[in-house]
Amino acid sequence: MPQQKDIVKIAIQMPGAYPQLIQLDQKKPLSAVIKEVCDGWTLPGPENYALQYADGVQMYITESGRCAEDLYKGIQSSDAGVLCDSLKELAGVSKDVTFAQEFISRDGYLLLVKIVEDSNESNLIMMHTLTAFMQLMDHGIVSWENLSSVFIKKIANFVNAKATDESIQQVSLDILENMVLSSHSLFLQVKLEVTMERLIAHLQVTNQQIQTKAMALLMALLQTAGDEMFVFLNKKNLRQYIYKNIILSSGLVQDEMAHYLYVLQSVTLNSLEVRMRMPLDCYSQEQRDILHALRQAAFETDSENSLSHERRRSLCAKEFKKLGFSNNSNPGQDLVRTPPGLLALDTMHYFASRYPDAYSRFVLENSSREDKHECPFARSSIQLTLVLCEILRIGEPTSETGSDYHPIFFSQDKLLEELFCVCIQLLNKTWKEMRATQEDFDKVE
């Protein structure tokens, strides 16, 4: 009768005892095998004993070690069925750190790398291979920097290809994100290989897992690359795609996606921090021109050009006072305080340029009231900009666990500025309803 393939004959020895020759059933639990051996030597307490290899590296034999050895052999099989089954099992058990250590100690992960690099297997086998690889790497036993450029290129190709299996794309996106976050050199390689347009295209699919993993990779690239990636994503209207395909989708935004939306919002708004912390430079011609553009948009007439320098200077001071600047002879002094710094100038200029009628109406309406009921546009704008900076948390570090995002952020290219334009008009309306005076400024704010 032929011997079963799972039954092998082995010799077991112990100091001071005669060796045993047993038939080992490799499918039997290790604890049961040890109990039988102990019974053969009439040893009590089998739980206090373990098996150890006598030759080579004298490692102790564990259930994890037995499983690792079996799967190590299985994924080298030329039989596609055995290979597939072994990889599927490997993907499941690799979550266990003890097993992962055993498998990696045999350089098993290199077999997975080779399968990916060769790319000769079916989609199902490749999906199990990538899943097992990701589970093993999650334990941090092997450095991501050990991976070859060929491997990275293959993973990037899975993401870039339009006809790739979704399960393969999902785990490939996950692998690339971990590469980007692990080292700057890997970030540069991933950035070189991945097509950004394809990543944005992945946000437009209906598969939420693909969307989430694509967003995770985009945010990893954005936070590592900085301004260059930020400018690129803005040009590609990333927020527009997010608003249409994620915010307005019928599906519920899951916690992981909510975090990445928060990250994009935080990074984008924090790009305004430089302006927020920069005071107006009275020697900057550009900034002085913007200040005078605000005045001219509300008051200038053709006759102003014919006035003498002194008369014109006096007129400008009066008009800056009507605009609500405290230092009407040198209005730039009102914008020296940081925050909000130059952001206040930016928001006022945006309002005057984007909504000229509303701006003119605000200024002219208040300049025609009795002095005590004028709503000071400049002073209100500076304070309102500061309040909006606090609400939007501009300048605060991006939290690793944050998930609070404003859906309106993804529908507007200029969130701060648009919010300002709405709020400054509401402030004016409230001022009128309260019949407020300068002494009531803090109450209205």
CSV table of C-alpha atoms in Angstrom, one decimal:
chain,number,residue,atom,x,y,z
A,1,MET,CA,0.0,0.0,0.0
A,2,PRO,CA,1.6,3.3,-1.1
A,3,GLN,CA,2.5,5.7,1.8
A,4,GLN,CA,0.3,8.8,2.2
A,5,LYS,CA,2.1,12.0,1.1
A,6,ASP,CA,1.3,13.6,4.5
A,7,ILE,CA,3.0,10.8,6.5
A,8,VAL,CA,6.7,10.9,6.9
A,9,LYS,CA,9.1,8.8,9.0
A,10,ILE,CA,11.3,10.8,11.4
A,11,ALA,CA,13.7,10.0,14.2
A,12,ILE,CA,13.3,11.8,17.5
A,13,GLN,CA,16.0,11.8,20.2
A,14,MET,CA,16.3,13.1,23.8
A,15,PRO,CA,19.4,13.0,26.0
A,16,GLY,CA,19.3,9.9,28.3
A,17,ALA,CA,16.6,8.1,26.3
A,18,TYR,CA,16.5,5.7,23.4
A,19,PRO,CA,15.6,7.5,20.1
A,20,GLN,CA,12.1,7.0,18.7
A,21,LEU,CA,11.3,6.3,15.0
A,22,ILE,CA,7.8,7.5,14.4
A,23,GLN,CA,5.5,8.0,11.4
A,24,LEU,CA,4.6,11.7,11.6
A,25,ASP,CA,1.2,12.8,10.2
A,26,GLN,CA,2.0,16.4,9.1
A,27,LYS,CA,-1.7,17.3,9.2
A,28,LYS,CA,-1.9,16.3,12.9
A,29,PRO,CA,-1.7,19.2,15.5
A,30,LEU,CA,1.8,19.6,16.8
A,31,SER,CA,0.5,19.3,20.4
A,32,ALA,CA,-0.9,15.9,19.6
A,33,VAL,CA,2.4,14.8,18.1
A,34,ILE,CA,4.4,15.9,21.2
A,35,LYS,CA,1.9,14.1,23.5
A,36,GLU,CA,2.5,10.8,21.6
A,37,VAL,CA,6.3,11.2,21.8
A,38,CYS,CA,6.1,12.0,25.5
A,39,ASP,CA,3.8,8.9,26.0
A,40,GLY,CA,6.4,6.8,24.3
A,41,TRP,CA,9.0,7.9,26.9
A,42,THR,CA,6.3,8.0,29.7
A,43,LEU,CA,7.0,11.7,30.3
A,44,PRO,CA,4.4,13.7,32.2
A,45,GLY,CA,3.4,17.2,31.2
A,46,PRO,CA,3.7,17.2,27.4
A,47,GLU,CA,3.0,20.9,27.3
A,48,ASN,CA,6.4,21.5,28.8
A,49,TYR,CA,8.2,19.9,25.8
A,50,ALA,CA,8.9,21.1,22.2
A,51,LEU,CA,10.5,19.6,19.1
A,52,GLN,CA,13.7,21.1,17.7
A,53,TYR,CA,15.6,20.4,14.5
A,54,ALA,CA,18.8,18.5,15.1
A,55,ASP,CA,20.5,19.5,11.8
A,56,GLY,CA,21.3,22.9,10.2
A,57,VAL,CA,19.7,25.9,12.0
A,58,GLN,CA,18.4,24.2,15.2
A,59,MET,CA,15.1,26.1,15.4
A,60,TYR,CA,12.2,24.9,17.5
A,61,ILE,CA,9.3,23.5,15.5
A,62,THR,CA,6.1,25.4,16.0
A,63,GLU,CA,2.7,25.3,14.3
A,64,SER,CA,3.6,28.6,12.6
A,65,GLY,CA,6.9,27.2,11.5
A,66,ARG,CA,5.3,24.1,10.1
A,67,CYS,CA,2.7,26.2,8.2
A,68,ALA,CA,5.4,28.6,6.9
A,69,GLU,CA,7.4,25.7,5.6
A,70,ASP,CA,4.4,24.1,3.9
A,71,LEU,CA,3.4,27.3,2.2
A,72,TYR,CA,6.9,28.2,1.3
A,73,LYS,CA,7.0,24.9,-0.6
A,74,GLY,CA,3.5,25.3,-1.9
A,75,ILE,CA,4.1,28.7,-3.7
A,76,GLN,CA,7.1,27.1,-5.5
A,77,SER,CA,4.9,24.5,-7.0
A,78,SER,CA,4.6,24.2,-10.8
A,79,ASP,CA,0.9,23.1,-10.3
A,80,ALA,CA,-1.2,26.3,-10.7
A,81,GLY,CA,-3.9,24.9,-8.4
A,82,VAL,CA,-1.5,24.2,-5.6
A,83,LEU,CA,0.2,27.6,-6.2
A,84,CYS,CA,-3.2,29.4,-6.0
A,85,ASP,CA,-4.4,27.6,-2.9
A,86,SER,CA,-1.1,28.2,-1.2
A,87,LEU,CA,-1.1,31.9,-1.9
A,88,LYS,CA,-4.7,32.2,-0.8
A,89,GLU,CA,-3.9,30.5,2.5
A,90,LEU,CA,-0.8,32.6,2.8
A,91,ALA,CA,-2.8,35.8,2.4
A,92,GLY,CA,-5.0,34.8,5.3
A,93,VAL,CA,-2.3,33.6,7.8
A,94,SER,CA,0.2,36.4,7.1
A,95,LYS,CA,-1.7,38.7,9.5
A,96,ASP,CA,-0.2,36.7,12.3
A,97,VAL,CA,3.2,38.2,13.2
A,98,THR,CA,4.6,34.9,14.5
A,99,PHE,CA,3.8,33.2,11.2
A,100,ALA,CA,5.1,36.2,9.3
A,101,GLN,CA,8.5,36.0,11.1
A,102,GLU,CA,8.8,32.3,10.3
A,103,PHE,CA,7.9,32.8,6.6
A,104,ILE,CA,10.1,35.9,6.1
A,105,SER,CA,13.0,34.1,7.8
A,106,ARG,CA,12.9,31.6,4.9
A,107,ASP,CA,13.0,34.6,2.5
A,108,GLY,CA,9.5,33.6,1.5
A,109,TYR,CA,8.6,37.2,0.7
A,110,LEU,CA,11.2,37.2,-2.1
A,111,LEU,CA,9.2,34.4,-3.8
A,112,LEU,CA,6.2,36.8,-3.8
A,113,VAL,CA,8.3,39.6,-5.2
A,114,LYS,CA,9.5,37.3,-8.0
A,115,ILE,CA,5.9,36.3,-8.9
A,116,VAL,CA,5.1,40.0,-9.3
A,117,GLU,CA,8.2,40.8,-11.3
A,118,ASP,CA,7.6,37.9,-13.7
A,119,SER,CA,3.9,38.7,-14.0
A,120,ASN,CA,3.1,35.4,-15.7
A,121,GLU,CA,0.2,34.3,-13.4
A,122,SER,CA,-3.5,34.7,-13.6
A,123,ASN,CA,-5.4,37.7,-12.0
A,124,LEU,CA,-6.5,35.5,-9.1
A,125,ILE,CA,-3.0,34.3,-8.3
A,126,MET,CA,-1.7,37.8,-8.6
A,127,MET,CA,-4.3,39.2,-6.3
A,128,HIS,CA,-3.5,36.6,-3.6
A,129,THR,CA,0.2,37.3,-4.1
A,130,LEU,CA,-0.2,41.0,-3.6
A,131,THR,CA,-2.5,40.6,-0.6
A,132,ALA,CA,-0.1,38.2,1.1
A,133,PHE,CA,2.8,40.5,0.3
A,134,MET,CA,1.0,43.5,1.8
A,135,GLN,CA,0.1,41.6,5.0
A,136,LEU,CA,3.7,40.5,5.5
A,137,MET,CA,5.1,44.0,4.9
A,138,ASP,CA,2.6,45.5,7.4
A,139,HIS,CA,4.5,43.9,10.3
A,140,GLY,CA,7.6,46.1,9.6
A,141,ILE,CA,10.0,43.1,9.6
A,142,VAL,CA,11.3,43.8,6.1
A,143,SER,CA,12.2,47.3,4.9
A,144,TRP,CA,10.3,48.7,1.9
A,145,GLU,CA,13.6,50.0,0.6
A,146,ASN,CA,14.7,46.5,-0.2
A,147,LEU,CA,12.3,46.3,-3.2
A,148,SER,CA,13.6,46.5,-6.7
A,149,SER,CA,12.8,49.1,-9.3
A,150,VAL,CA,11.3,46.3,-11.5
A,151,PHE,CA,8.9,45.5,-8.7
A,152,ILE,CA,7.9,49.1,-8.2
A,153,LYS,CA,7.3,49.5,-11.9
A,154,LYS,CA,5.1,46.4,-12.0
A,155,ILE,CA,2.9,47.6,-9.1
A,156,ALA,CA,2.6,51.1,-10.7
A,157,ASN,CA,1.6,49.4,-14.0
A,158,PHE,CA,-1.3,47.6,-12.2
A,159,VAL,CA,-2.5,51.1,-11.1
A,160,ASN,CA,-2.0,52.8,-14.4
A,161,ALA,CA,-3.6,50.1,-16.5
A,162,LYS,CA,-7.3,50.7,-17.4
A,163,ALA,CA,-8.2,47.0,-17.7
A,164,THR,CA,-6.6,45.7,-14.4
A,165,ASP,CA,-8.7,43.6,-12.0
A,166,GLU,CA,-10.2,45.9,-9.3
A,167,SER,CA,-8.9,43.7,-6.5
A,168,ILE,CA,-5.4,44.0,-7.9
A,169,GLN,CA,-5.6,47.7,-8.3
A,170,GLN,CA,-6.9,48.2,-4.8
A,171,VAL,CA,-4.0,46.4,-3.1
A,172,SER,CA,-1.5,47.9,-5.5
A,173,LEU,CA,-2.6,51.4,-4.5
A,174,ASP,CA,-2.2,50.4,-0.9
A,175,ILE,CA,1.4,49.1,-1.6
A,176,LEU,CA,2.4,52.3,-3.4
A,177,GLU,CA,1.0,54.5,-0.5
A,178,ASN,CA,3.2,52.6,2.0
A,179,MET,CA,6.2,53.0,-0.3
A,180,VAL,CA,5.7,56.8,-0.5
A,181,LEU,CA,5.4,57.1,3.3
A,182,SER,CA,8.4,54.9,4.0
A,183,SER,CA,11.2,56.9,2.3
A,184,HIS,CA,11.9,59.9,0.1
A,185,SER,CA,13.8,57.7,-2.5
A,186,LEU,CA,10.7,55.4,-2.9
A,187,PHE,CA,8.5,58.5,-3.1
A,188,LEU,CA,10.5,59.7,-6.1
A,189,GLN,CA,10.3,56.4,-7.8
A,190,VAL,CA,6.5,56.1,-7.3
A,191,LYS,CA,6.0,59.7,-8.4
A,192,LEU,CA,8.0,58.9,-11.6
A,193,GLU,CA,6.1,55.7,-12.4
A,194,VAL,CA,2.5,56.5,-11.4
A,195,THR,CA,0.3,58.4,-13.9
A,196,MET,CA,-1.5,61.2,-11.9
A,197,GLU,CA,-4.3,61.3,-14.4
A,198,ARG,CA,-5.1,57.6,-13.7
A,199,LEU,CA,-5.1,58.3,-9.9
A,200,ILE,CA,-7.7,61.0,-10.5
A,201,ALA,CA,-9.6,58.7,-12.8
A,202,HIS,CA,-9.8,56.1,-9.9
A,203,LEU,CA,-11.7,58.7,-7.9
A,204,GLN,CA,-14.4,58.7,-10.6
A,205,VAL,CA,-15.3,55.0,-10.3
A,206,THR,CA,-18.2,53.6,-8.2
A,207,ASN,CA,-16.0,51.2,-6.2
A,208,GLN,CA,-15.5,53.0,-2.9
A,209,GLN,CA,-12.5,50.9,-1.9
A,210,ILE,CA,-10.7,51.9,-5.1
A,211,GLN,CA,-11.7,55.6,-4.5
A,212,THR,CA,-10.4,55.4,-0.9
A,213,LYS,CA,-7.0,53.8,-1.8
A,214,ALA,CA,-6.5,56.2,-4.7
A,215,MET,CA,-7.2,59.2,-2.4
A,216,ALA,CA,-4.8,57.7,0.2
A,217,LEU,CA,-2.0,57.6,-2.3
A,218,LEU,CA,-2.8,61.1,-3.6
A,219,MET,CA,-2.7,62.5,-0.1
A,220,ALA,CA,0.6,60.7,0.6
A,221,LEU,CA,2.1,62.2,-2.5
A,222,LEU,CA,0.7,65.6,-1.7
A,223,GLN,CA,2.0,65.7,1.8
A,224,THR,CA,5.5,64.5,0.7
A,225,ALA,CA,5.8,66.5,-2.5
A,226,GLY,CA,4.5,69.8,-1.2
A,227,ASP,CA,3.8,72.8,-3.4
A,228,GLU,CA,4.6,71.2,-6.7
A,229,MET,CA,1.9,68.5,-6.3
A,230,PHE,CA,-0.5,71.0,-4.8
A,231,VAL,CA,-0.3,73.2,-7.8
A,232,PHE,CA,-0.7,70.2,-10.1
A,233,LEU,CA,-3.8,68.9,-8.4
A,234,ASN,CA,-5.4,72.3,-8.4
A,235,LYS,CA,-4.8,72.5,-12.2
A,236,LYS,CA,-6.5,69.1,-12.6
A,237,ASN,CA,-9.5,70.3,-10.6
A,238,LEU,CA,-9.2,67.5,-8.1
A,239,ARG,CA,-11.8,69.0,-5.8
A,240,GLN,CA,-14.3,69.1,-8.6
A,241,TYR,CA,-14.0,65.3,-9.1
A,242,ILE,CA,-14.2,64.7,-5.4
A,243,TYR,CA,-17.3,66.8,-5.0
A,244,LYS,CA,-19.1,65.2,-7.9
A,245,ASN,CA,-18.1,61.5,-7.4
A,246,ILE,CA,-17.6,61.3,-3.6
A,247,ILE,CA,-19.4,64.1,-1.8
A,248,LEU,CA,-22.5,64.0,-3.9
A,249,SER,CA,-22.5,60.2,-4.4
A,250,SER,CA,-25.4,58.2,-2.9
A,251,GLY,CA,-23.0,56.1,-0.8
A,252,LEU,CA,-22.0,57.1,2.8
A,253,VAL,CA,-18.6,58.6,3.1
A,254,GLN,CA,-16.6,56.1,5.3
A,255,ASP,CA,-14.3,57.0,8.1
A,256,GLU,CA,-11.1,56.4,6.1
A,257,MET,CA,-12.2,58.5,3.2
A,258,ALA,CA,-13.4,61.2,5.6
A,259,HIS,CA,-9.9,61.4,7.0
A,260,TYR,CA,-8.4,61.9,3.5
A,261,LEU,CA,-10.9,64.6,2.6
A,262,TYR,CA,-10.0,66.3,5.9
A,263,VAL,CA,-6.3,66.0,5.0
A,264,LEU,CA,-6.8,67.6,1.5
A,265,GLN,CA,-8.9,70.4,3.1
A,266,SER,CA,-6.3,71.0,5.8
A,267,VAL,CA,-3.3,71.1,3.5
A,268,THR,CA,-5.1,73.4,1.0
A,269,LEU,CA,-6.2,75.9,3.7
A,270,ASN,CA,-2.8,75.8,5.3
A,271,SER,CA,-1.3,77.0,2.1
A,272,LEU,CA,-2.8,80.4,3.1
A,273,GLU,CA,-0.8,80.5,6.3
A,274,VAL,CA,2.1,82.3,4.7
A,275,ARG,CA,-0.2,85.2,3.7
A,276,MET,CA,-1.9,85.1,7.1
A,277,ARG,CA,1.4,85.6,9.0
A,278,MET,CA,2.8,88.2,6.6
A,279,PRO,CA,2.2,91.9,7.5
A,280,LEU,CA,1.6,94.4,4.8
A,281,ASP,CA,4.8,96.0,3.5
A,282,CYS,CA,4.3,99.7,3.1
A,283,TYR,CA,7.2,99.8,0.6
A,284,SER,CA,5.6,97.2,-1.7
A,285,GLN,CA,4.3,98.9,-4.8
A,286,GLU,CA,2.0,96.0,-5.5
A,287,GLN,CA,0.4,96.0,-2.1
A,288,ARG,CA,-0.1,99.8,-2.3
A,289,ASP,CA,-1.7,99.5,-5.7
A,290,ILE,CA,-4.2,97.0,-4.3
A,291,LEU,CA,-5.1,99.4,-1.5
A,292,HIS,CA,-5.7,102.2,-3.9
A,293,ALA,CA,-7.6,99.8,-6.2
A,294,LEU,CA,-10.1,99.3,-3.3
A,295,ARG,CA,-10.5,103.0,-3.0
A,296,GLN,CA,-10.8,103.6,-6.7
A,297,ALA,CA,-13.4,100.9,-7.2
A,298,ALA,CA,-15.7,102.7,-4.8
A,299,PHE,CA,-15.0,106.4,-5.1
A,300,GLU,CA,-12.7,107.5,-8.0
A,301,THR,CA,-14.1,110.0,-10.6
A,302,ASP,CA,-12.5,111.4,-13.7
A,303,SER,CA,-11.9,114.7,-12.0
A,304,GLU,CA,-9.5,113.2,-9.5
A,305,ASN,CA,-6.7,113.2,-12.0
A,306,SER,CA,-6.8,116.9,-12.4
A,307,LEU,CA,-6.3,117.6,-8.7
A,308,SER,CA,-3.0,118.9,-7.3
A,309,HIS,CA,-0.9,116.4,-5.3
A,310,GLU,CA,-2.0,117.9,-1.9
A,311,ARG,CA,-5.7,118.0,-2.8
A,312,ARG,CA,-5.5,114.5,-4.1
A,313,ARG,CA,-3.7,113.3,-1.0
A,314,SER,CA,-6.3,114.9,1.2
A,315,LEU,CA,-9.1,113.3,-0.9
A,316,CYS,CA,-7.5,109.9,-0.6
A,317,ALA,CA,-7.3,110.2,3.1
A,318,LYS,CA,-11.0,111.0,3.4
A,319,GLU,CA,-11.9,108.2,1.1
A,320,PHE,CA,-9.8,105.6,3.1
A,321,LYS,CA,-11.6,106.9,6.2
A,322,LYS,CA,-14.9,106.2,4.5
A,323,LEU,CA,-13.7,102.7,3.6
A,324,GLY,CA,-13.3,102.1,7.3
A,325,PHE,CA,-9.5,102.3,7.8
A,326,SER,CA,-8.4,103.5,11.2
A,327,ASN,CA,-5.2,105.1,9.9
A,328,ASN,CA,-6.7,106.9,6.9
A,329,SER,CA,-3.4,108.7,6.0
A,330,ASN,CA,-1.5,105.4,5.9
A,331,PRO,CA,-4.1,102.6,5.6
A,332,GLY,CA,-1.4,100.0,5.3
A,333,GLN,CA,-0.8,100.3,9.0
A,334,ASP,CA,-4.2,98.6,9.6
A,335,LEU,CA,-2.9,95.5,7.9
A,336,VAL,CA,0.4,95.1,9.8
A,337,ARG,CA,-1.2,93.0,12.5
A,338,THR,CA,-0.8,89.2,12.0
A,339,PRO,CA,-2.9,87.2,11.8
A,340,PRO,CA,-4.7,88.0,9.5
A,341,GLY,CA,-2.0,90.0,7.8
A,342,LEU,CA,-2.2,90.1,4.0
A,343,LEU,CA,-5.1,87.7,3.9
A,344,ALA,CA,-7.3,90.5,4.9
A,345,LEU,CA,-6.1,92.5,1.9
A,346,ASP,CA,-6.7,89.5,-0.3
A,347,THR,CA,-10.3,89.0,0.9
A,348,MET,CA,-11.2,92.7,0.5
A,349,HIS,CA,-9.7,92.7,-3.0
A,350,TYR,CA,-11.4,89.5,-4.0
A,351,PHE,CA,-14.8,90.9,-2.9
A,352,ALA,CA,-14.3,94.2,-4.8
A,353,SER,CA,-13.1,92.4,-7.9
A,354,ARG,CA,-15.5,89.4,-7.9
A,355,TYR,CA,-18.6,91.2,-6.7
A,356,PRO,CA,-18.1,94.9,-7.7
A,357,ASP,CA,-21.7,95.9,-7.4
A,358,ALA,CA,-22.1,94.4,-3.9
A,359,TYR,CA,-18.8,96.0,-2.9
A,360,SER,CA,-19.8,99.5,-4.2
A,361,ARG,CA,-23.2,99.2,-2.6
A,362,PHE,CA,-21.6,98.3,0.8
A,363,VAL,CA,-19.1,101.2,0.8
A,364,LEU,CA,-21.4,103.9,-0.7
A,365,GLU,CA,-24.3,102.9,1.5
A,366,ASN,CA,-22.2,103.3,4.7
A,367,SER,CA,-20.4,106.4,3.6
A,368,SER,CA,-23.7,108.2,3.2
A,369,ARG,CA,-25.0,107.4,6.7
A,370,GLU,CA,-24.5,109.5,9.7
A,371,ASP,CA,-21.0,109.0,11.1
A,372,LYS,CA,-22.1,107.1,14.2
A,373,HIS,CA,-24.0,104.5,12.1
A,374,GLU,CA,-21.3,103.7,9.5
A,375,CYS,CA,-20.2,100.1,9.3
A,376,PRO,CA,-16.4,100.3,8.8
A,377,PHE,CA,-15.7,98.1,5.8
A,378,ALA,CA,-11.9,97.7,6.3
A,379,ARG,CA,-12.1,97.3,10.0
A,380,SER,CA,-14.9,94.7,9.7
A,381,SER,CA,-13.1,92.9,6.9
A,382,ILE,CA,-9.9,92.6,8.9
A,383,GLN,CA,-11.7,91.2,11.9
A,384,LEU,CA,-13.9,88.9,9.8
A,385,THR,CA,-10.9,87.5,8.0
A,386,LEU,CA,-9.3,86.7,11.4
A,387,VAL,CA,-12.5,84.9,12.6
A,388,LEU,CA,-12.7,82.9,9.4
A,389,CYS,CA,-9.0,81.8,9.8
A,390,GLU,CA,-9.9,80.5,13.3
A,391,ILE,CA,-13.0,78.7,12.1
A,392,LEU,CA,-11.2,77.1,9.2
A,393,ARG,CA,-8.1,76.3,11.4
A,394,ILE,CA,-5.7,77.9,9.0
A,395,GLY,CA,-2.2,77.3,10.4
A,396,GLU,CA,-3.0,74.4,12.6
A,397,PRO,CA,-1.0,71.1,11.9
A,398,THR,CA,-2.9,68.4,10.0
A,399,SER,CA,-4.1,65.8,12.5
A,400,GLU,CA,-3.3,62.1,11.9
A,401,THR,CA,-6.8,61.2,13.0
A,402,GLY,CA,-8.8,64.2,11.9
A,403,SER,CA,-12.0,63.5,9.9
A,404,ASP,CA,-13.9,66.8,10.1
A,405,TYR,CA,-14.3,68.3,6.6
A,406,HIS,CA,-16.6,70.9,5.1
A,407,PRO,CA,-18.4,69.6,2.0
A,408,ILE,CA,-18.6,73.2,0.7
A,409,PHE,CA,-14.8,73.3,0.6
A,410,PHE,CA,-14.9,70.8,-2.4
A,411,SER,CA,-17.5,72.9,-4.3
A,412,GLN,CA,-15.4,76.1,-4.2
A,413,ASP,CA,-12.0,77.0,-5.6
A,414,LYS,CA,-11.8,79.9,-3.2
A,415,LEU,CA,-13.5,78.8,0.0
A,416,LEU,CA,-12.1,81.5,2.4
A,417,GLU,CA,-12.7,84.3,-0.1
A,418,GLU,CA,-16.3,83.1,-0.9
A,419,LEU,CA,-17.2,82.7,2.7
A,420,PHE,CA,-15.8,86.2,3.3
A,421,CYS,CA,-18.0,87.7,0.6
A,422,VAL,CA,-21.2,86.1,2.1
A,423,CYS,CA,-20.3,86.9,5.7
A,424,ILE,CA,-19.3,90.6,5.1
A,425,GLN,CA,-22.7,91.3,3.5
A,426,LEU,CA,-24.4,89.5,6.4
A,427,LEU,CA,-22.4,91.6,8.8
A,428,ASN,CA,-23.5,94.7,7.1
A,429,LYS,CA,-27.2,93.6,7.2
A,430,THR,CA,-26.9,92.8,10.9
A,431,TRP,CA,-25.2,96.2,11.5
A,432,LYS,CA,-28.2,98.0,9.9
A,433,GLU,CA,-30.8,95.9,11.8
A,434,MET,CA,-29.0,96.7,15.1
A,435,ARG,CA,-28.6,100.3,14.2
A,436,ALA,CA,-25.1,99.8,15.5
A,437,THR,CA,-22.4,102.4,16.1
A,438,GLN,CA,-18.6,102.1,16.3
A,439,GLU,CA,-19.0,101.4,20.0
A,440,ASP,CA,-21.1,98.3,19.1
A,441,PHE,CA,-18.4,96.8,16.8
A,442,ASP,CA,-17.5,93.9,19.1
A,443,LYS,CA,-21.2,93.0,19.6
A,444,VAL,CA,-21.9,92.8,15.8
A,445,GLU,CA,-18.7,90.8,15.2
